[in-house]
Short mmCIF file of C-alpha atoms and ligand atoms in Angstrom, two decimals:
data_model
loop_
_atom_site.label_atom_id
_atom_site.label_comp_id
_atom_site.label_asym_id
_atom_site.label_seq_id
_atom_site.Cartn_x
_atom_site.Cartn_y
_atom_site.Cartn_z
CA MET A 1 -30.40 22.63 20.65
CA LEU A 2 -32.85 24.97 19.11
CA ALA A 3 -35.97 23.74 17.36
CA VAL A 4 -36.43 26.11 14.47
CA PRO A 5 -40.06 26.43 13.50
CA ARG A 6 -40.92 25.96 9.84
CA THR A 7 -41.95 29.55 9.48
CA SER A 8 -38.45 30.78 10.23
CA ILE A 9 -37.16 29.50 6.89
CA ASP A 10 -36.45 33.04 5.98
CA SER A 11 -33.23 34.58 4.89
CA GLY A 12 -34.56 38.08 5.28
CA PRO A 13 -33.30 40.43 7.95
CA ASP A 14 -36.65 40.91 9.66
CA VAL A 15 -37.31 37.59 11.38
CA HIS A 16 -38.54 38.24 14.90
CA GLY A 17 -37.00 36.49 17.90
CA ALA A 18 -33.51 36.05 19.23
CA ALA A 19 -31.28 36.43 16.18
CA LYS A 20 -27.72 36.28 17.45
CA LEU A 21 -26.28 37.25 14.13
CA ARG A 22 -27.91 39.27 11.38
CA VAL A 23 -26.35 39.69 8.00
CA LYS A 24 -28.06 42.27 5.82
CA ALA A 25 -27.37 42.63 2.10
CA LEU A 26 -23.72 41.84 2.68
CA GLU A 27 -21.59 41.82 -0.48
CA LYS A 28 -18.01 41.40 -1.60
CA HIS A 29 -16.18 41.73 -4.90
CA TYR A 30 -12.60 40.96 -5.79
CA GLY A 31 -11.96 43.06 -8.87
CA SER A 32 -14.51 41.86 -11.40
CA VAL A 33 -15.22 38.65 -9.43
CA VAL A 34 -18.44 38.76 -7.43
CA ALA A 35 -17.49 36.62 -4.42
CA LEU A 36 -20.75 37.32 -2.57
CA ARG A 37 -23.89 38.86 -4.04
CA PRO A 38 -25.96 40.95 -1.58
CA THR A 39 -26.86 38.30 0.97
CA SER A 40 -29.12 38.39 4.03
CA LEU A 41 -29.15 35.75 6.72
CA ASN A 42 -30.17 35.41 10.37
CA VAL A 43 -28.58 32.92 12.72
CA MET A 44 -30.60 32.30 15.87
CA GLN A 45 -29.22 32.09 19.41
CA GLY A 46 -27.75 28.60 19.97
CA GLU A 47 -28.40 27.52 16.41
CA PHE A 48 -26.07 25.27 14.39
CA LEU A 49 -26.28 26.64 10.86
CA THR A 50 -24.25 25.24 8.00
CA LEU A 51 -23.15 27.03 4.85
CA LEU A 52 -23.13 24.30 2.22
CA GLY A 53 -22.10 24.74 -1.39
CA PRO A 54 -19.64 23.91 -4.13
CA SER A 55 -16.15 25.35 -4.37
CA GLY A 56 -16.18 29.07 -5.12
CA SER A 57 -19.79 29.63 -4.01
CA GLY A 58 -18.81 32.30 -1.46
CA LYS A 59 -18.86 30.37 1.83
CA THR A 60 -15.43 31.43 3.08
CA THR A 61 -15.99 34.99 1.88
CA LEU A 62 -19.15 35.26 3.99
CA LEU A 63 -17.47 33.69 7.02
CA MET A 64 -14.38 35.92 6.79
CA MET A 65 -16.52 39.06 6.79
CA ILE A 66 -18.47 37.84 9.83
CA ALA A 67 -15.16 37.14 11.59
CA GLY A 68 -13.93 40.63 10.70
CA LEU A 69 -11.07 39.23 8.61
CA ALA A 70 -12.37 40.67 5.32
CA ILE A 71 -14.01 44.05 4.71
CA PRO A 72 -17.43 44.06 3.03
CA ASP A 73 -18.13 46.23 -0.03
CA GLY A 74 -21.67 46.80 1.19
CA GLY A 75 -24.26 45.64 3.69
CA GLU A 76 -24.25 45.18 7.45
CA ILE A 77 -23.35 42.62 10.12
CA TRP A 78 -25.21 42.79 13.43
CA ILE A 79 -24.08 40.71 16.41
CA ASP A 80 -26.27 40.73 19.53
CA GLY A 81 -28.19 43.71 18.18
CA LYS A 82 -25.00 45.72 17.67
CA ASP A 83 -23.75 46.94 14.31
CA SER A 84 -20.43 45.13 13.98
CA THR A 85 -19.88 45.55 10.25
CA TYR A 86 -16.55 47.30 10.66
CA ALA A 87 -15.65 46.21 14.21
CA ALA A 88 -12.18 44.71 14.72
CA PRO A 89 -12.08 40.89 14.94
CA TYR A 90 -11.28 40.92 18.68
CA GLU A 91 -14.26 43.18 19.41
CA ARG A 92 -16.74 40.68 18.00
CA ASP A 93 -16.77 37.83 20.54
CA VAL A 94 -16.41 35.41 17.64
CA GLY A 95 -14.19 32.29 17.65
CA VAL A 96 -12.85 30.88 14.40
CA VAL A 97 -11.59 27.41 13.42
CA PHE A 98 -10.07 26.81 10.00
CA GLN A 99 -9.32 23.67 8.02
CA ASN A 100 -5.60 23.67 8.85
CA TYR A 101 -5.58 23.73 12.60
CA ALA A 102 -2.98 26.53 12.83
CA LEU A 103 -1.85 25.67 16.36
CA PHE A 104 1.25 27.38 17.70
CA PRO A 105 3.89 24.69 17.03
CA HIS A 106 6.23 25.73 19.85
CA LEU A 107 3.51 25.80 22.55
CA THR A 108 2.17 22.75 24.37
CA VAL A 109 -1.44 21.73 23.97
CA TYR A 110 -2.17 23.32 27.34
CA GLU A 111 -0.53 26.61 26.36
CA ASN A 112 -2.25 26.62 22.97
CA VAL A 113 -5.65 26.38 24.64
CA ALA A 114 -4.64 28.87 27.34
CA PHE A 115 -3.50 31.43 24.77
CA PRO A 116 -6.81 33.27 24.18
CA LEU A 117 -7.32 33.49 27.97
CA ARG A 118 -3.82 34.92 28.56
CA MET A 119 -4.49 37.46 25.78
CA ARG A 120 -7.64 38.47 27.65
CA LYS A 121 -5.76 38.66 30.95
CA TYR A 122 -7.69 36.00 32.86
CA ALA A 123 -6.39 35.11 36.35
CA ALA A 124 -4.03 32.09 36.53
CA ALA A 125 -6.42 29.91 38.55
CA ASP A 126 -9.25 30.69 36.18
CA ILE A 127 -7.08 29.83 33.17
CA ARG A 128 -6.18 26.44 34.63
CA LYS A 129 -9.83 25.61 35.34
CA LYS A 130 -11.11 26.66 31.91
CA VAL A 131 -8.31 24.96 29.96
CA MET A 132 -8.73 21.65 31.80
CA ARG A 133 -12.48 21.78 31.33
CA MET A 134 -12.11 22.38 27.58
CA LEU A 135 -9.54 19.59 27.24
CA ASP A 136 -12.09 17.37 28.97
CA VAL A 137 -14.83 18.45 26.55
CA VAL A 138 -12.69 17.48 23.55
CA GLY A 139 -11.47 14.30 25.27
CA LEU A 140 -7.78 15.22 25.47
CA PRO A 141 -6.82 15.90 29.11
CA HIS A 142 -3.98 13.36 28.89
CA VAL A 143 -2.05 15.20 26.16
CA ALA A 144 -1.92 18.63 27.83
CA ASP A 145 1.90 18.64 27.98
CA ARG A 146 2.56 17.52 24.41
CA LEU A 147 3.48 19.67 21.45
CA PRO A 148 1.10 19.79 18.46
CA ARG A 149 3.47 17.72 16.28
CA GLU A 150 3.18 14.88 18.80
CA LEU A 151 -0.55 14.58 18.08
CA SER A 152 -2.57 12.99 15.26
CA GLY A 153 -4.47 15.22 12.80
CA GLY A 154 -7.77 14.58 14.55
CA GLN A 155 -6.28 15.38 17.96
CA GLN A 156 -4.77 18.60 16.63
CA GLN A 157 -8.14 19.60 15.23
CA ARG A 158 -9.75 18.94 18.60
CA VAL A 159 -7.15 21.17 20.27
CA ALA A 160 -8.01 23.86 17.72
CA LEU A 161 -11.69 23.50 18.68
CA ALA A 162 -10.79 23.74 22.36
CA ARG A 163 -8.70 26.85 21.79
CA CYS A 164 -11.51 28.48 19.82
CA ALA A 165 -14.19 27.69 22.41
CA VAL A 166 -12.23 28.14 25.67
CA TYR A 167 -13.14 31.76 26.35
CA GLY A 168 -16.79 31.13 25.53
CA PRO A 169 -17.25 33.16 22.36
CA SER A 170 -20.91 33.67 21.70
CA ILE A 171 -20.47 32.76 18.02
CA ILE A 172 -18.19 30.03 16.66
CA LEU A 173 -17.29 30.04 12.97
CA MET A 174 -15.81 26.89 11.46
CA ASP A 175 -14.51 26.72 7.90
CA GLU A 176 -14.24 23.10 6.74
CA PRO A 177 -12.63 22.10 10.05
CA LEU A 178 -12.66 18.42 9.08
CA GLY A 179 -11.49 18.87 5.50
CA ALA A 180 -8.04 17.42 6.11
CA LEU A 181 -9.18 14.33 8.00
CA ASP A 182 -9.95 10.84 6.71
CA LYS A 183 -13.52 9.59 6.47
CA LYS A 184 -13.59 7.66 9.72
CA LEU A 185 -12.07 10.47 11.74
CA ARG A 186 -14.45 12.95 10.11
CA ASP A 187 -17.40 10.89 11.32
CA THR A 188 -16.04 10.79 14.87
CA MET A 189 -15.23 14.51 14.82
CA GLN A 190 -18.69 15.43 13.49
CA PHE A 191 -20.06 13.72 16.55
CA GLU A 192 -17.54 15.51 18.82
CA ILE A 193 -18.39 18.91 17.37
CA LYS A 194 -22.11 18.31 17.86
CA ARG A 195 -21.48 17.19 21.43
CA MET A 196 -19.39 20.28 22.08
CA HIS A 197 -22.12 22.44 20.58
CA ARG A 198 -24.66 20.87 22.93
CA GLU A 199 -22.42 21.35 25.96
CA ILE A 200 -21.30 24.90 25.26
CA GLY A 201 -24.39 26.12 23.40
CA SER A 202 -22.50 28.58 21.21
CA THR A 203 -24.24 29.82 18.10
CA THR A 204 -22.34 28.02 15.36
CA LEU A 205 -21.83 28.80 11.69
CA TYR A 206 -20.20 25.83 10.02
CA VAL A 207 -18.87 25.59 6.46
CA THR A 208 -18.68 22.40 4.44
CA HIS A 209 -19.11 21.23 0.86
CA ASP A 210 -20.11 17.76 2.09
CA GLN A 211 -23.89 17.38 1.96
CA GLY A 212 -23.92 14.36 4.30
CA GLU A 213 -22.02 16.33 6.92
CA ALA A 214 -24.40 19.27 6.53
CA MET A 215 -27.48 17.03 6.76
CA SER A 216 -26.33 15.21 9.87
CA MET A 217 -25.03 18.19 11.86
CA SER A 218 -27.24 21.18 11.17
CA ASP A 219 -30.36 22.76 12.61
CA ARG A 220 -30.59 24.61 9.31
CA ILE A 221 -28.62 24.53 6.09
CA CYS A 222 -27.91 27.58 3.96
CA LEU A 223 -27.23 26.24 0.48
CA MET A 224 -24.96 28.57 -1.48
CA ASN A 225 -24.39 28.74 -5.21
CA ASN A 226 -22.68 31.34 -7.36
CA GLY A 227 -22.06 33.81 -4.52
CA GLY A 228 -25.63 33.76 -3.21
CA ILE A 229 -28.16 31.79 -1.17
CA GLU A 230 -29.91 29.14 -3.23
CA GLN A 231 -32.14 27.82 -0.43
CA LEU A 232 -32.23 28.07 3.35
CA GLY A 233 -34.09 25.68 5.61
CA ARG A 234 -34.01 22.60 7.78
CA PRO A 235 -32.12 19.62 6.30
CA GLU A 236 -35.36 17.78 5.61
CA ASP A 237 -36.88 20.82 3.88
CA LEU A 238 -33.97 21.02 1.48
CA TYR A 239 -34.00 17.29 0.93
CA PHE A 240 -37.72 16.80 0.42
CA SER A 241 -38.68 20.20 -0.99
CA PRO A 242 -35.81 21.47 -3.10
CA ARG A 243 -36.72 24.73 -4.80
CA SER A 244 -34.38 24.33 -7.72
CA ARG A 245 -32.65 21.76 -9.84
CA PHE A 246 -29.37 22.76 -8.23
CA ALA A 247 -30.73 22.17 -4.70
CA ALA A 248 -32.29 18.84 -5.67
CA ASP A 249 -29.07 17.66 -7.21
CA PHE A 250 -26.65 18.99 -4.59
CA LEU A 251 -28.49 17.33 -1.72
CA GLY A 252 -28.30 13.64 -2.36
CA GLY A 253 -28.32 13.40 -6.14
CA THR A 254 -31.54 12.67 -7.91
CA ASN A 255 -33.39 11.84 -11.12
CA PHE A 256 -35.07 14.51 -13.23
CA ILE A 257 -37.84 13.07 -15.34
CA PRO A 258 -39.03 15.55 -17.99
CA CYS A 259 -42.76 15.89 -18.43
CA GLN A 260 -45.54 18.15 -19.64
CA ILE A 261 -48.54 19.28 -17.60
CA LEU A 262 -51.84 17.97 -19.00
CA GLY A 263 -54.17 19.53 -16.43
CA SER A 264 -55.35 19.18 -12.86
CA GLU A 265 -57.28 16.35 -11.28
CA GLY A 266 -58.49 17.24 -7.77
CA ASP A 267 -55.43 18.19 -5.72
CA ARG A 268 -53.07 16.60 -8.20
CA LEU A 269 -51.67 17.39 -11.60
CA ARG A 270 -51.83 15.02 -14.54
CA LEU A 271 -48.63 14.90 -16.51
CA LYS A 272 -47.31 13.26 -19.62
CA GLY A 273 -43.81 11.88 -19.11
CA PRO A 274 -41.28 10.04 -21.25
CA LEU A 275 -42.78 7.55 -23.74
CA ASP A 276 -46.10 9.39 -23.31
CA VAL A 277 -46.73 7.59 -20.00
CA VAL A 278 -49.27 9.51 -17.90
CA PHE A 279 -48.46 10.27 -14.23
CA SER A 280 -50.03 12.04 -11.27
CA ALA A 281 -48.02 14.40 -9.10
CA ARG A 282 -48.68 16.91 -6.35
CA PRO A 283 -48.28 20.52 -7.48
CA PRO A 284 -45.04 22.30 -6.56
CA LEU A 285 -44.96 24.19 -3.24
CA GLU A 286 -44.19 27.42 -5.02
CA GLY A 287 -45.42 28.72 -8.33
CA ALA A 288 -48.30 27.43 -10.42
CA LEU A 289 -47.90 25.15 -13.40
CA SER A 290 -50.43 25.61 -16.18
CA ALA A 291 -51.50 23.04 -18.75
CA GLY A 292 -48.92 22.72 -21.51
CA SER A 293 -45.97 23.93 -19.40
CA ARG A 294 -42.91 21.77 -18.91
CA ALA A 295 -41.65 20.46 -15.58
CA ASP A 296 -39.40 17.82 -14.12
CA ILE A 297 -40.50 15.16 -11.68
CA VAL A 298 -37.69 14.88 -9.16
CA VAL A 299 -37.38 11.35 -7.74
CA ARG A 300 -34.54 10.17 -5.51
CA PRO A 301 -32.81 6.95 -6.62
CA GLN A 302 -33.93 5.08 -3.48
CA HIS A 303 -37.58 5.92 -4.15
CA ILE A 304 -37.79 4.20 -7.52
CA ARG A 305 -39.10 0.64 -7.32
CA ILE A 306 -38.16 -1.99 -9.88
CA THR A 307 -40.99 -4.34 -10.76
CA LYS A 308 -41.44 -7.07 -13.35
CA VAL A 309 -42.99 -6.33 -16.72
CA GLY A 310 -46.67 -7.20 -16.50
CA GLU A 311 -46.99 -6.80 -12.70
CA THR A 312 -47.10 -3.08 -12.80
CA PRO A 313 -49.42 -0.38 -11.58
CA THR A 314 -50.22 2.44 -14.00
CA GLY A 315 -47.80 5.36 -14.16
CA SER A 316 -44.75 3.13 -14.49
CA LEU A 317 -42.03 3.38 -17.06
CA PRO A 318 -40.68 0.46 -19.08
CA ALA A 319 -36.88 0.38 -19.00
CA GLU A 320 -33.88 -1.81 -19.59
CA ILE A 321 -31.33 -2.32 -16.81
CA VAL A 322 -27.98 -1.30 -18.31
CA ASP A 323 -25.72 -1.39 -15.27
CA ARG A 324 -25.68 -2.76 -11.73
CA VAL A 325 -23.12 -1.88 -9.06
CA VAL A 326 -23.13 -3.36 -5.56
CA THR A 327 -21.56 -0.61 -3.45
CA GLY A 328 -21.94 -2.45 -0.14
CA ALA A 329 -25.11 -1.79 1.78
CA THR A 330 -26.78 -0.48 -1.36
CA THR A 331 -27.02 -1.64 -4.95
CA GLU A 332 -27.18 0.97 -7.71
CA TYR A 333 -28.80 0.36 -11.06
CA ARG A 334 -28.83 2.41 -14.21
CA ALA A 335 -31.99 1.90 -16.23
CA ARG A 336 -32.49 3.23 -19.76
CA LEU A 337 -35.85 4.16 -21.24
CA ALA A 338 -36.60 3.65 -24.94
CA ASP A 339 -36.16 7.42 -25.51
CA GLY A 340 -32.61 7.30 -24.10
CA THR A 341 -33.38 8.82 -20.66
CA VAL A 342 -31.24 7.08 -18.01
CA LEU A 343 -32.54 6.83 -14.44
CA VAL A 344 -30.55 5.85 -11.35
CA VAL A 345 -32.20 3.44 -8.95
CA MET A 346 -30.89 2.47 -5.53
CA GLU A 347 -31.98 -0.46 -3.38
CA LEU A 348 -30.66 -2.00 -0.20
CA THR A 349 -28.44 -4.91 -1.17
CA ASP A 350 -30.33 -8.12 -0.71
CA LYS A 351 -29.70 -11.50 -2.29
CA THR A 352 -33.21 -11.56 -3.64
CA ASN A 353 -32.92 -8.31 -5.59
CA LEU A 354 -29.65 -9.41 -7.18
CA ARG A 355 -31.83 -11.34 -9.59
CA VAL A 356 -32.28 -8.09 -11.52
CA GLU A 357 -29.56 -8.33 -14.15
CA PRO A 358 -28.19 -5.92 -16.75
CA GLY A 359 -30.00 -6.55 -20.03
CA GLN A 360 -33.28 -7.30 -18.29
CA ASN A 361 -36.48 -5.39 -19.13
CA VAL A 362 -38.29 -4.05 -16.07
CA MET A 363 -40.84 -1.46 -14.99
CA LEU A 364 -39.93 1.55 -12.83
CA GLY A 365 -42.40 3.27 -10.51
CA TRP A 366 -42.54 5.41 -7.36
CA HIS A 367 -44.99 6.52 -4.73
CA LEU A 368 -46.76 9.76 -5.60
CA ASP A 369 -45.49 11.45 -2.41
CA ASN A 370 -41.87 10.73 -3.31
CA GLY A 371 -41.99 12.72 -6.54
CA THR A 372 -41.46 16.48 -6.30
CA LEU A 373 -42.44 18.64 -9.23
CA LEU A 374 -40.14 21.46 -10.35
CA PRO A 375 -40.88 23.88 -13.18
CA THR A 376 -38.30 23.33 -15.93
CA GLU A 377 -35.57 25.94 -15.60
CA ASP A 378 -34.10 27.83 -18.51
CA LYS A 379 -30.62 26.53 -19.09
CA ARG A 380 -28.23 29.02 -17.54
N1 LIG B 1 -8.64 37.09 -2.09
C1 LIG B 1 -9.33 36.83 -3.21
N2 LIG B 1 -8.99 37.44 -4.38
C2 LIG B 1 -9.68 37.22 -5.52
N3 LIG B 1 -10.75 36.40 -5.62
C3 LIG B 1 -11.13 35.77 -4.50
C4 LIG B 1 -10.45 35.94 -3.25
N4 LIG B 1 -11.07 35.18 -2.31
C5 LIG B 1 -12.07 34.57 -2.95
N5 LIG B 1 -12.11 34.90 -4.26
C6 LIG B 1 -13.10 34.43 -5.25
O1 LIG B 1 -14.38 34.61 -4.71
C7 LIG B 1 -15.23 33.51 -5.00
C8 LIG B 1 -15.76 32.91 -3.71
O2 LIG B 1 -14.67 32.34 -2.99
P1 LIG B 1 -14.83 31.62 -1.59
O3 LIG B 1 -13.46 31.39 -1.08
O4 LIG B 1 -15.74 32.41 -0.74
O5 LIG B 1 -15.52 30.24 -2.01
P2 LIG B 1 -15.84 28.96 -1.10
O6 LIG B 1 -17.31 28.73 -1.24
O7 LIG B 1 -15.29 29.13 0.25
O8 LIG B 1 -15.07 27.80 -1.90
P3 LIG B 1 -14.25 26.51 -1.34
O9 LIG B 1 -15.28 25.44 -1.07
O10 LIG B 1 -13.37 26.15 -2.50
O11 LIG B 1 -13.48 26.92 -0.13
C9 LIG B 1 -14.40 32.56 -5.85
O12 LIG B 1 -14.68 32.81 -7.20
C10 LIG B 1 -12.98 32.95 -5.51
O13 LIG B 1 -12.11 32.67 -6.58
MG1 LIG B 2 -13.78 28.13 1.34
#
């Protein structure tokens, strides 16, 4: 797997190094609908990059153009340093897996996987070797003679993966390949896909709207919103340094605590938050915040600590617990401030913290490093 250095968090077309796939200002409209705004993206050799975003954000549109299954209205697609913008799908050395496995129903598993090799006129002995090796990779050598309908959904999806990867395409595109599977099978298949990626080493562009899946599988995540790239970076960069309210919220859910900048204090900013409580926070990574401007402190639910009234360090907010839900391993609280702001707090479930009851008055605080500051955005 490729370790992507921090400095390569760049969606621009001019990153140096082994970019397998370069997308430059690619765009697509359907009538008056802008499906993809001009978008630039580099995927490095061997990288596992995930397009993550809500429904309608342009993920499939981007993937279909890279596969050669949709024609761009503008921009370029370069594969291995070759302009492939208008190349036919079969000229691109790109394998595609969709959500609905689309196996040939009348062909056995073996013949399904062999199909791309027969199309490419491989020798019989070679076909046998490659098909059996791929069936091994996806853990299905024992079902080679069955028909697709004699397999479970997860097994069918694994056959689809095998068929896509068997001829060794240098780029594999997957559009929500686990969308139709139940939670448990999804988890297993995520693991299988990662293992296959490690074994085969194909550059992979993976589409999902599931942030957990994106976080656990990807070298980098390209977060899409409204037909464009919202943020591109390593999972931890998006999680810990979201550049926008949308990114903060889409990855993991979070609290936005409105505040006003009072001034700076060494390397920190002093802020006035709800109920006029004064906080410290580190300045945002991008953009300066001047005294008087408004911002949100972004704090994840698991980073807020509940303490008793009276035992509290400065910079804590008094609140009333209004709801408590034990979801299993974690317990989620809703806590309301006197000005009506509701914050979500999450703790590991533990008999001792179940003493915090709805109706109770508490203090809420967090470690300075767990609060990210974002300039307040104009409401779109
Ligand atoms: N063939 C088409 N004709 C008209 N509009 C389209 C077509 N394909 C996509 N769109 C529109 O383009 C936008 C982007 O669609 P796209 O399928 O790329 O989204 P997506 O991110 O893949 O969403 P999902 O998660 O639901 O699959 C949407 O507004 C969609 O309605
Ligand atoms: Mg889609």
